Short mmCIF file of N, CA and C in Angstrom, two decimals:
data_model
loop_
_atom_site.label_atom_id
_atom_site.label_comp_id
_atom_site.label_asym_id
_atom_site.label_seq_id
_atom_site.Cartn_x
_atom_site.Cartn_y
_atom_site.Cartn_z
N MET A 10 0.78 -1.26 0.16
CA MET A 10 -0.24 -0.07 -0.02
C MET A 10 0.67 1.44 0.11
N MET A 11 0.59 2.19 -0.75
CA MET A 11 1.63 3.27 -0.71
C MET A 11 0.60 4.47 -0.70
N GLY A 12 1.02 5.27 -0.13
CA GLY A 12 0.28 6.69 0.11
C GLY A 12 0.81 8.14 -0.26
N ASP A 13 0.30 8.79 -0.64
CA ASP A 13 1.07 10.29 -1.30
C ASP A 13 1.86 10.96 -0.84
N ASN A 14 2.14 10.64 0.80
CA ASN A 14 2.88 11.14 1.35
C ASN A 14 3.05 12.49 1.95
N ARG A 15 1.88 12.96 1.48
CA ARG A 15 1.46 14.33 2.02
C ARG A 15 1.20 14.61 3.48
N TYR A 16 1.99 15.77 4.12
CA TYR A 16 1.77 15.86 5.25
C TYR A 16 2.92 14.84 6.30
N CYS A 17 3.74 14.23 5.41
CA CYS A 17 4.55 12.96 6.24
C CYS A 17 3.61 11.86 6.45
N SER A 18 2.64 11.60 5.77
CA SER A 18 1.79 10.28 6.02
C SER A 18 2.54 9.17 5.85
N LYS A 19 2.54 7.99 6.47
CA LYS A 19 3.02 6.93 6.52
C LYS A 19 2.52 6.04 5.98
N ASP A 20 3.71 5.03 4.81
CA ASP A 20 2.58 4.05 3.98
C ASP A 20 3.54 2.78 4.08
N SER A 21 3.26 2.16 3.62
CA SER A 21 3.86 0.53 3.61
C SER A 21 5.47 0.23 3.33
N ARG A 22 5.80 1.53 2.64
CA ARG A 22 7.52 1.78 2.90
C ARG A 22 7.72 2.41 3.68
N TYR A 23 7.44 2.71 4.92
CA TYR A 23 7.64 2.78 6.32
C TYR A 23 7.36 1.90 7.58
N TRP A 24 6.24 1.12 7.18
CA TRP A 24 5.70 0.52 8.29
C TRP A 24 5.75 -1.32 8.04
N GLY A 25 6.02 -1.53 6.36
CA GLY A 25 6.06 -2.80 5.72
C GLY A 25 5.03 -3.42 5.31
N VAL A 26 5.29 -4.38 4.59
CA VAL A 26 4.15 -4.94 3.62
C VAL A 26 2.69 -5.26 4.50
N VAL A 27 1.91 -4.78 3.94
CA VAL A 27 0.58 -5.22 4.51
C VAL A 27 0.05 -7.12 4.38
N PRO A 28 -0.28 -7.56 5.05
CA PRO A 28 -0.75 -8.89 4.68
C PRO A 28 -1.77 -9.04 3.84
N ARG A 29 -1.73 -9.96 2.53
CA ARG A 29 -2.89 -10.35 1.73
C ARG A 29 -4.13 -10.50 2.53
N ALA A 30 -4.03 -11.11 3.66
CA ALA A 30 -5.41 -11.32 4.46
C ALA A 30 -6.16 -10.22 4.87
N ASN A 31 -5.56 -9.24 4.93
CA ASN A 31 -5.93 -7.48 5.46
C ASN A 31 -6.28 -6.87 4.38
N ILE A 32 -5.89 -7.27 3.06
CA ILE A 32 -6.47 -6.40 1.81
C ILE A 32 -8.28 -6.90 0.99
N ARG A 33 -8.96 -5.70 0.99
CA ARG A 33 -10.13 -5.90 0.97
C ARG A 33 -10.60 -5.17 -0.06
N GLY A 34 -10.26 -5.85 -1.03
CA GLY A 34 -10.71 -5.17 -2.68
C GLY A 34 -9.96 -5.12 -3.61
N ARG A 35 -9.72 -4.65 -4.45
CA ARG A 35 -8.82 -4.16 -6.05
C ARG A 35 -9.03 -2.61 -6.23
N PRO A 36 -7.61 -2.10 -6.21
CA PRO A 36 -7.82 -0.79 -7.07
C PRO A 36 -8.41 -0.81 -8.59
N LEU A 37 -9.42 0.38 -8.53
CA LEU A 37 -10.09 0.46 -9.84
C LEU A 37 -9.63 1.43 -10.60
N PHE A 38 -9.03 2.54 -10.31
CA PHE A 38 -8.32 3.30 -11.23
C PHE A 38 -7.46 4.02 -10.46
N VAL A 39 -6.53 5.14 -11.29
CA VAL A 39 -5.79 5.99 -10.74
C VAL A 39 -6.75 7.68 -10.64
N TYR A 40 -7.12 7.96 -9.64
CA TYR A 40 -7.58 9.33 -9.67
C TYR A 40 -6.72 10.55 -9.63
N TYR A 41 -5.74 10.57 -9.33
CA TYR A 41 -4.96 11.76 -9.32
C TYR A 41 -3.57 11.32 -9.08
N SER A 42 -2.65 12.08 -10.02
CA SER A 42 -1.14 11.21 -10.37
C SER A 42 -0.87 12.55 -10.40
N TYR A 43 0.72 13.08 -9.79
CA TYR A 43 1.30 14.14 -10.13
C TYR A 43 2.91 13.66 -9.85
N ARG A 44 3.68 14.44 -10.73
CA ARG A 44 5.28 14.31 -10.74
C ARG A 44 5.49 15.27 -9.75
N PRO A 45 6.14 14.54 -8.59
CA PRO A 45 7.01 15.49 -7.77
C PRO A 45 7.99 16.44 -8.21
N SER A 46 8.50 17.37 -7.73
CA SER A 46 9.52 18.12 -8.18
C SER A 46 10.81 18.13 -7.31
N PRO A 47 11.50 18.01 -7.78
CA PRO A 47 12.76 18.00 -6.85
C PRO A 47 13.13 19.12 -6.03
N GLY A 48 12.58 18.95 -4.48
CA GLY A 48 12.77 20.25 -3.96
C GLY A 48 11.76 20.90 -3.30
N GLY A 49 10.44 20.43 -4.27
CA GLY A 49 9.28 21.02 -4.45
C GLY A 49 8.45 20.92 -3.18
N LEU A 50 8.45 19.87 -2.28
CA LEU A 50 7.97 19.86 -0.92
C LEU A 50 9.32 19.29 0.05
N ASN A 51 9.10 19.84 0.78
CA ASN A 51 10.08 19.87 1.76
C ASN A 51 9.96 18.63 2.83
N ASP A 52 10.62 18.10 3.39
CA ASP A 52 10.57 17.18 4.34
C ASP A 52 10.04 17.21 5.56
N CYS A 53 8.56 16.78 5.86
CA CYS A 53 8.33 16.99 7.27
C CYS A 53 8.64 18.11 8.15
N ASP A 54 8.89 19.30 7.57
CA ASP A 54 9.17 20.46 8.43
C ASP A 54 7.99 21.42 8.51
N GLY A 55 6.65 21.03 7.98
CA GLY A 55 5.63 21.75 8.41
C GLY A 55 5.30 22.86 7.21
N ARG A 56 6.14 23.32 6.52
CA ARG A 56 6.78 24.32 5.06
C ARG A 56 5.86 23.54 4.25
N THR A 57 5.22 24.46 3.61
CA THR A 57 4.39 24.46 2.05
C THR A 57 5.68 24.13 0.86
N SER A 58 4.92 23.91 -0.23
CA SER A 58 5.69 23.76 -1.49
C SER A 58 6.08 25.49 -1.71
N ASP A 59 7.66 25.27 -2.61
CA ASP A 59 7.92 26.46 -2.96
C ASP A 59 7.30 26.39 -3.97
N ARG A 60 6.43 26.01 -4.88
CA ARG A 60 5.75 25.95 -5.91
C ARG A 60 4.18 26.03 -5.88
N PRO A 61 3.35 26.81 -5.33
CA PRO A 61 2.16 26.58 -4.80
C PRO A 61 1.18 25.98 -5.90
N LEU A 62 1.65 26.40 -7.10
CA LEU A 62 0.04 25.73 -8.16
C LEU A 62 0.95 24.20 -8.72
N SER A 63 1.95 23.60 -7.78
CA SER A 63 2.37 22.59 -8.92
C SER A 63 1.48 21.27 -8.84
N PHE A 64 0.51 21.21 -7.70
CA PHE A 64 -0.48 20.54 -7.94
C PHE A 64 -1.30 20.17 -9.12
N ILE A 65 -1.19 21.21 -9.68
CA ILE A 65 -1.94 21.74 -11.27
C ILE A 65 -1.33 21.43 -12.26
N THR A 66 0.13 21.96 -12.26
CA THR A 66 1.04 22.16 -13.36
C THR A 66 1.92 20.98 -13.44
N ASP A 67 1.81 20.23 -12.28
CA ASP A 67 2.48 18.67 -12.67
C ASP A 67 1.83 17.58 -12.55
N ILE A 68 0.77 17.47 -12.73
CA ILE A 68 -0.27 16.58 -12.77
C ILE A 68 0.12 15.81 -14.39
N ARG A 69 0.41 14.37 -13.94
CA ARG A 69 0.60 13.24 -15.06
C ARG A 69 -0.65 12.89 -15.61
N TRP A 70 -0.96 13.91 -16.94
CA TRP A 70 -2.29 13.43 -17.25
C TRP A 70 -2.58 12.35 -18.02
N GLY A 71 -1.55 11.72 -18.48
CA GLY A 71 -1.53 10.11 -18.95
C GLY A 71 -2.21 9.20 -18.06
N ARG A 72 -2.06 9.54 -16.88
CA ARG A 72 -1.89 8.60 -15.95
C ARG A 72 -3.68 8.63 -15.17
N LEU A 73 -4.12 10.04 -15.14
CA LEU A 73 -5.10 10.20 -14.91
C LEU A 73 -6.59 9.23 -15.43
N GLY A 74 -7.13 8.91 -14.29
CA GLY A 74 -8.48 8.19 -14.76
C GLY A 74 -8.09 6.51 -15.24
N HIS A 75 -6.79 6.36 -15.25
CA HIS A 75 -6.16 5.29 -15.70
C HIS A 75 -7.09 3.93 -15.19
N VAL A 76 -7.52 3.14 -16.03
CA VAL A 76 -8.21 2.06 -15.37
C VAL A 76 -7.07 0.97 -14.89
N ILE A 77 -7.17 0.48 -13.86
CA ILE A 77 -5.89 -0.52 -13.10
C ILE A 77 -6.61 -1.75 -13.65
N ARG A 78 -6.11 -2.84 -13.98
CA ARG A 78 -6.66 -4.32 -14.35
C ARG A 78 -6.12 -5.14 -13.86
#
């Protein structure tokens, strides 16, 4: 399971693999995907992006709405 790491969230890269028995369902599609900029978001220091509109300008349009099979 991967999170978006917004506001220093933790995901399986931090706390380990989720046991298969704990997974309930399957992913359907990618609803948002962006290309993170190097140095754009600071690591867990509470500061915001140095590019406030990067969540729009760095969208990976080719992945948006991609159906996962």
